């Protein structure tokens, strides 16, 4: 999702973008990645590849979420180091923070407590990538390998299938189908009081662009988020308004809900001169339009 949104941003068109797909470059193959980077010698890498999914996918496939992301992260970051590529932005995840940490989550809290069990494998892989970046910079100060930690994301090119989607795309699909089938009720996992910070993906691309063009001033480790959050119930209500679903919601208290809150601190980002710009309503409208045009054809 992030990579495709980045390549669609007109500001990135002034760069020569290398965007190999899976058939061109197997990120699980160490030699292939190293040879590709030695051959292409990019000036800059934005590392946003990985296996991603919502709570259901993370709970169903913890082995794959740990091992596949460990392999991808090591191959990209370490190969970039071996190839002598000096500048890299690595994308982390707010699941890197301890489950019991005080919100808002500041960057110094990583590895300061137990992780959320429902996505622990993915979090461990992300933490490992961030630490690898920091170790490389410590070992050789000519390398600048920095990590952005975005909050939860949604937007164009998101995954909408129930098995793989995060909250917002899952809600969009569920409410759209409920509207089409004239369903009177829609279920919400848990009591809907858990709070989440979801940012429209174009906002992250905007932050990455500032990072690429103002790299020297960008902090080595920095959150990228809204600085505020909404309850799950509020996301359902906002999506229902955009989609035009007027049924009722019922809560399934037998389902897992994950962390009660996961709100990142944006103090460093604001001090650096960046803030998100896209409102929840606008982001939902754009995402729903993409869903209608690309997911519901035929």
XYZ file of C-alpha atoms in Angstrom:
298
model
C 0.000 0.000 0.000
C 2.646 2.535 1.025
C 4.930 1.802 -1.910
C 2.150 2.167 -4.480
C 0.945 5.406 -2.904
C 4.501 6.717 -2.972
C 4.976 5.981 -6.677
C 1.631 7.671 -7.468
C 2.642 10.895 -5.706
C 3.598 13.480 -8.375
C 6.436 14.846 -6.227
C 8.302 11.562 -6.487
C 8.146 11.621 -10.293
C 11.234 13.822 -10.420
C 13.251 10.875 -9.125
C 14.192 7.771 -11.063
C 12.197 5.203 -9.105
C 13.225 1.569 -8.882
C 10.125 -0.448 -8.005
C 10.859 -4.129 -8.643
C 7.900 -6.463 -8.219
C 8.112 -10.005 -6.833
C 8.847 -11.549 -10.204
C 11.794 -9.178 -10.688
C 13.273 -9.393 -7.187
C 12.724 -12.061 -4.555
C 13.272 -10.344 -1.215
C 13.592 -13.719 0.510
C 16.725 -14.485 -1.508
C 19.755 -12.810 0.075
C 22.025 -13.121 -2.948
C 19.368 -11.751 -5.309
C 18.813 -8.675 -3.150
C 22.524 -7.988 -2.718
C 23.258 -8.429 -6.426
C 20.313 -6.191 -7.365
C 21.489 -3.384 -5.080
C 25.111 -3.683 -6.180
C 23.994 -3.511 -9.808
C 21.476 -0.661 -9.491
C 23.316 1.326 -6.798
C 20.349 3.508 -5.738
C 21.123 6.758 -3.926
C 18.309 6.156 -1.476
C 16.133 3.269 -0.282
C 12.660 3.553 1.227
C 12.068 0.141 2.777
C 8.333 -0.475 3.041
C 8.159 -4.149 2.031
C 6.786 -6.797 4.362
C 4.024 -9.208 5.209
C 1.214 -7.216 6.794
C -2.292 -7.921 8.063
C -4.821 -7.243 10.767
C -5.355 -8.934 14.107
C -6.974 -12.027 12.581
C -4.089 -12.654 10.168
C -1.439 -12.050 12.843
C -3.105 -14.498 15.221
C -3.559 -17.142 12.515
C -0.031 -17.013 11.066
C 2.429 -15.868 13.763
C 5.246 -18.008 12.339
C 5.017 -16.396 8.903
C 4.643 -12.876 10.300
C 7.845 -13.348 12.301
C 10.051 -15.291 9.898
C 9.042 -13.674 6.607
C 9.470 -10.158 7.964
C 12.775 -11.038 9.636
C 14.058 -12.379 6.311
C 12.851 -9.422 4.258
C 14.173 -6.831 6.707
C 17.593 -8.459 7.046
C 17.976 -8.956 3.319
C 17.049 -5.378 2.410
C 18.827 -3.505 5.209
C 21.977 -5.631 5.531
C 22.348 -5.974 1.772
C 22.057 -2.204 1.413
C 24.857 -1.889 3.966
C 27.045 -4.429 2.170
C 26.358 -2.674 -1.155
C 27.529 0.628 0.306
C 24.179 2.434 -0.028
C 24.382 5.280 2.469
C 20.794 6.514 2.828
C 17.790 4.433 3.876
C 14.394 5.066 5.467
C 13.015 1.986 7.199
C 9.311 1.823 8.045
C 8.493 0.465 11.487
C 5.115 -0.025 13.157
C 3.450 1.266 16.309
C 3.058 -2.369 17.399
C 6.748 -2.134 18.313
C 5.713 -0.409 21.534
C 4.955 -2.268 24.796
C 1.296 -3.129 25.340
C 1.217 -1.482 28.793
C 3.211 1.628 27.878
C 1.713 4.998 28.712
C 0.096 6.790 25.782
C 1.073 8.767 23.797
C 3.920 6.405 22.884
C 7.302 8.137 22.661
C 10.176 6.710 20.649
C 12.285 5.899 23.735
C 9.763 3.275 24.917
C 10.790 0.568 22.443
C 11.933 -2.598 24.293
C 10.749 -1.143 27.604
C 8.023 -3.757 28.190
C 6.027 -6.781 27.011
C 4.582 -6.638 23.503
C 0.941 -7.135 22.543
C 0.571 -10.942 22.108
C -1.817 -10.779 19.132
C 0.887 -9.337 16.837
C 4.064 -10.088 18.757
C 5.855 -11.847 15.874
C 5.387 -8.920 13.501
C 6.476 -6.499 16.224
C 9.666 -8.462 16.964
C 10.593 -8.380 13.281
C 10.009 -4.624 13.111
C 12.042 -3.980 16.257
C 14.883 -6.085 14.850
C 14.897 -4.005 11.657
C 15.034 -0.758 13.612
C 17.850 -2.012 15.802
C 19.792 -3.230 12.749
C 19.521 0.261 11.258
C 20.742 1.869 14.478
C 23.614 -0.627 14.831
C 24.797 0.087 11.285
C 24.823 3.833 11.988
C 26.695 3.258 15.234
C 29.267 0.985 13.604
C 29.852 3.237 10.582
C 28.786 6.865 10.879
C 28.915 7.391 7.111
C 25.625 5.458 6.867
C 22.270 7.124 7.570
C 19.665 4.409 8.185
C 16.679 6.017 9.852
C 13.342 4.567 10.956
C 9.880 6.097 10.678
C 7.242 4.540 12.939
C 3.833 5.206 11.394
C 0.627 4.674 13.297
C -1.977 2.384 11.734
C -2.603 3.183 8.088
C -5.420 2.922 5.562
C -6.013 4.198 2.048
C -5.658 3.425 -1.629
C -4.278 -0.044 -2.433
C -5.245 -1.326 1.013
C -6.175 -4.958 1.658
C -9.944 -5.339 2.019
C -10.273 -9.116 2.362
C -11.527 -10.178 5.833
C -8.570 -12.544 6.313
C -5.878 -9.896 5.803
C -7.347 -6.447 6.404
C -6.831 -3.985 9.222
C -9.720 -2.264 10.988
C -10.615 0.532 8.557
C -10.641 -1.441 5.262
C -12.435 -4.300 7.048
C -15.107 -1.877 8.268
C -15.497 -0.370 4.796
C -16.051 -3.766 3.198
C -18.353 -4.980 5.955
C -20.564 -1.884 5.891
C -20.686 -1.762 2.092
C -21.886 -5.359 1.903
C -24.358 -4.734 4.721
C -25.753 -1.791 2.769
C -26.007 -3.787 -0.472
C -27.675 -6.745 1.252
C -29.903 -4.472 3.350
C -28.693 -6.007 6.602
C -30.238 -4.396 9.668
C -27.308 -5.045 12.008
C -23.510 -5.221 11.820
C -21.309 -6.777 14.496
C -18.333 -5.046 16.123
C -15.587 -7.066 17.816
C -15.516 -6.283 21.537
C -17.273 -3.328 23.111
C -15.922 -0.877 20.526
C -14.223 1.261 23.172
C -10.640 0.356 22.203
C -8.987 3.370 20.636
C -6.940 3.389 17.447
C -4.958 5.963 15.486
C -5.455 5.415 11.750
C -3.792 7.802 9.295
C -4.535 8.075 5.585
C -1.593 6.619 3.653
C -0.974 9.785 1.594
C -0.035 11.547 4.832
C 2.755 9.029 5.417
C 3.945 9.515 1.839
C 4.076 13.252 2.535
C 6.242 12.591 5.589
C 8.511 10.262 3.605
C 8.925 12.916 0.920
C 10.011 15.446 3.516
C 12.373 12.800 4.886
C 13.950 12.116 1.493
C 14.380 15.810 0.662
C 15.369 16.946 4.180
C 17.130 13.787 5.317
C 19.930 15.353 7.320
C 17.500 17.047 9.713
C 15.175 14.067 10.099
C 15.501 12.305 13.498
C 17.067 8.824 13.417
C 13.913 7.348 14.980
C 10.604 9.178 14.678
C 6.887 8.490 14.958
C 4.590 9.534 12.140
C 0.963 9.855 13.194
C -2.043 12.021 13.886
C -1.423 12.749 17.545
C -5.032 11.841 18.371
C -7.213 8.765 18.066
C -10.788 7.485 17.761
C -12.647 4.586 19.320
C -13.561 1.584 17.195
C -17.198 2.637 17.555
C -16.333 6.064 16.135
C -14.613 4.508 13.113
C -17.733 2.448 12.422
C -19.942 5.531 12.749
C -17.742 7.640 10.472
C -17.532 4.897 7.834
C -21.288 4.293 7.996
C -21.873 7.978 7.258
C -19.562 7.938 4.228
C -20.949 4.655 2.887
C -24.589 5.428 3.626
C -25.308 2.503 5.929
C -28.094 3.292 8.391
C -28.430 -0.005 10.295
C -27.533 -0.729 13.904
C -24.360 -2.077 15.512
C -24.126 -4.990 17.920
C -21.044 -5.880 19.970
C -19.543 -9.380 20.035
C -17.772 -9.505 23.392
C -16.281 -12.948 22.654
C -13.883 -11.554 20.033
C -10.327 -10.283 20.723
C -9.714 -6.543 20.593
C -5.941 -6.189 20.997
C -4.468 -3.223 22.843
C -6.938 -0.830 24.464
C -5.080 2.163 23.053
C -2.127 2.724 20.739
C -1.495 6.430 20.241
C 1.943 7.627 19.135
C 3.601 10.809 20.302
C 4.175 13.312 17.498
C 6.400 15.701 19.457
C 9.520 14.901 17.417
C 7.630 15.122 14.123
C 6.115 18.509 15.012
C 9.492 19.829 16.104
C 10.872 18.653 12.762
C 8.101 20.585 11.015
C 5.671 17.865 9.899
C 2.001 17.193 10.713
C -0.722 15.130 9.044
C -3.241 17.045 6.941
C -5.985 14.647 5.822
C -9.120 14.304 7.964
C -10.787 10.989 8.744
C -13.858 11.848 6.661
C -11.810 12.809 3.590
C -9.582 9.760 3.967
C -12.577 7.431 4.289
C -14.235 8.970 1.231
C -11.092 8.478 -0.891
C -10.588 4.935 0.373
C -14.220 3.971 -0.209
C -14.042 5.330 -3.747
C -10.926 3.212 -4.392
C -12.733 0.187 -2.941
C -15.724 0.692 -5.252
C -13.529 1.162 -8.330
C -11.063 -1.661 -7.696
C -12.514 -4.225 -5.285
C -16.161 -4.429 -6.351
C -15.813 -4.590 -10.142
C -18.445 -6.871 -11.575
